[in-house]
Amino acid sequence: MIKKKCFLVCFVCFIVNLSSGQAPLPPPPPPQKAKKADLLYVDPYGNDNKKSQNSKIKSSGVKTSAKVYEEDKTKQSVQRFDIKFIESTNPNSIYYYKKVEDLLQKGDTAAITAAQIISLTKYKIHSKAVNPAYLDSLAHKVYKLNEEKKYNEAVTVAKEILKQSPNNITGHKELSYAYKRLGNAELSNLHFLMMVKIISSVFKYGEGSRESPYILNNFFEGVSIYEAKFGLYPQKIRLILTKEKILLGGYDCYHIMRFSNLTHWLPFLKPEDYKIE
């Protein structure tokens, strides 16, 4: 009877959050209660973990659990992205990259669409406006700064990520965390909501499988998505070049494997940087 009640509570919370456009809530709270201010990153398995290199588990601002996502209908909802690249270069189009960047800078999650967010990623990729390796170096840096509690420095680096890649998941995720720790709830919430919006957009056009990988700006965005979806830091990461010459970024933890399409990164890499199928 108790199990049924717990399941009902979780299910109701999931439905309420889904209907409001937010990420689903985590499972029932752990026996050892943590302070609310420390819960921007929450381990879905009920542990108030500090970011540690030993566990490699960094809870996510998107409060969710692996079980919830395992039960979703992602495969049925994934759509094909058919917006042509020329739309991103047409000033009269709603997909014009500068218009999309303006909406992102304003933090207008209501006005911006999933298609516009992914169109900007496509534009950045095909116009070679971003260097994935540089974005990854910044992502690793801001991640480490937040772990070391150097929040002001983290804000500076996260802003640099967003300057290069305005719809970057890691940029918004780490900036939200840093602002939370600095006591700026307004800006923290703004970047948190934008992160959720971008992640939902990525999920709309990719399921993370080899056949339908996520469309991302750079490799580390996949790490941030993995944390958001499963609440875990991937134990194994890899780059795979398929027979079709598609470069896949792989993220694996407890045999839960997800992939992103990083073919645009290939010109920056050496053959020894990836595994050839």
Coordinates of C-alpha atoms in Angstrom, one line a residue, residues 7 19 41 54 62 80 82 93 154 178 216 224 233 237 246 251 267:
F7 CA 4.2 5.8 -7.0
S19 CA 2.1 20.3 -18.1
Y41 CA 22.2 20.0 -8.4
N54 CA 35.7 9.9 -7.1
V62 CA 17.2 19.7 -14.4
R80 CA 12.8 15.3 -38.3
D82 CA 13.7 20.0 -42.0
S93 CA 13.0 34.6 -41.8
A154 CA 32.7 30.6 -13.4
A178 CA 27.1 29.9 -10.3
L216 CA 24.7 19.6 -30.4
S224 CA 25.4 18.1 -19.6
Y233 CA 28.3 12.1 -15.0
I237 CA 33.1 9.0 -23.1
I246 CA 29.4 10.3 -39.1
Y251 CA 28.3 9.0 -23.3
P267 CA 38.2 18.4 -39.3

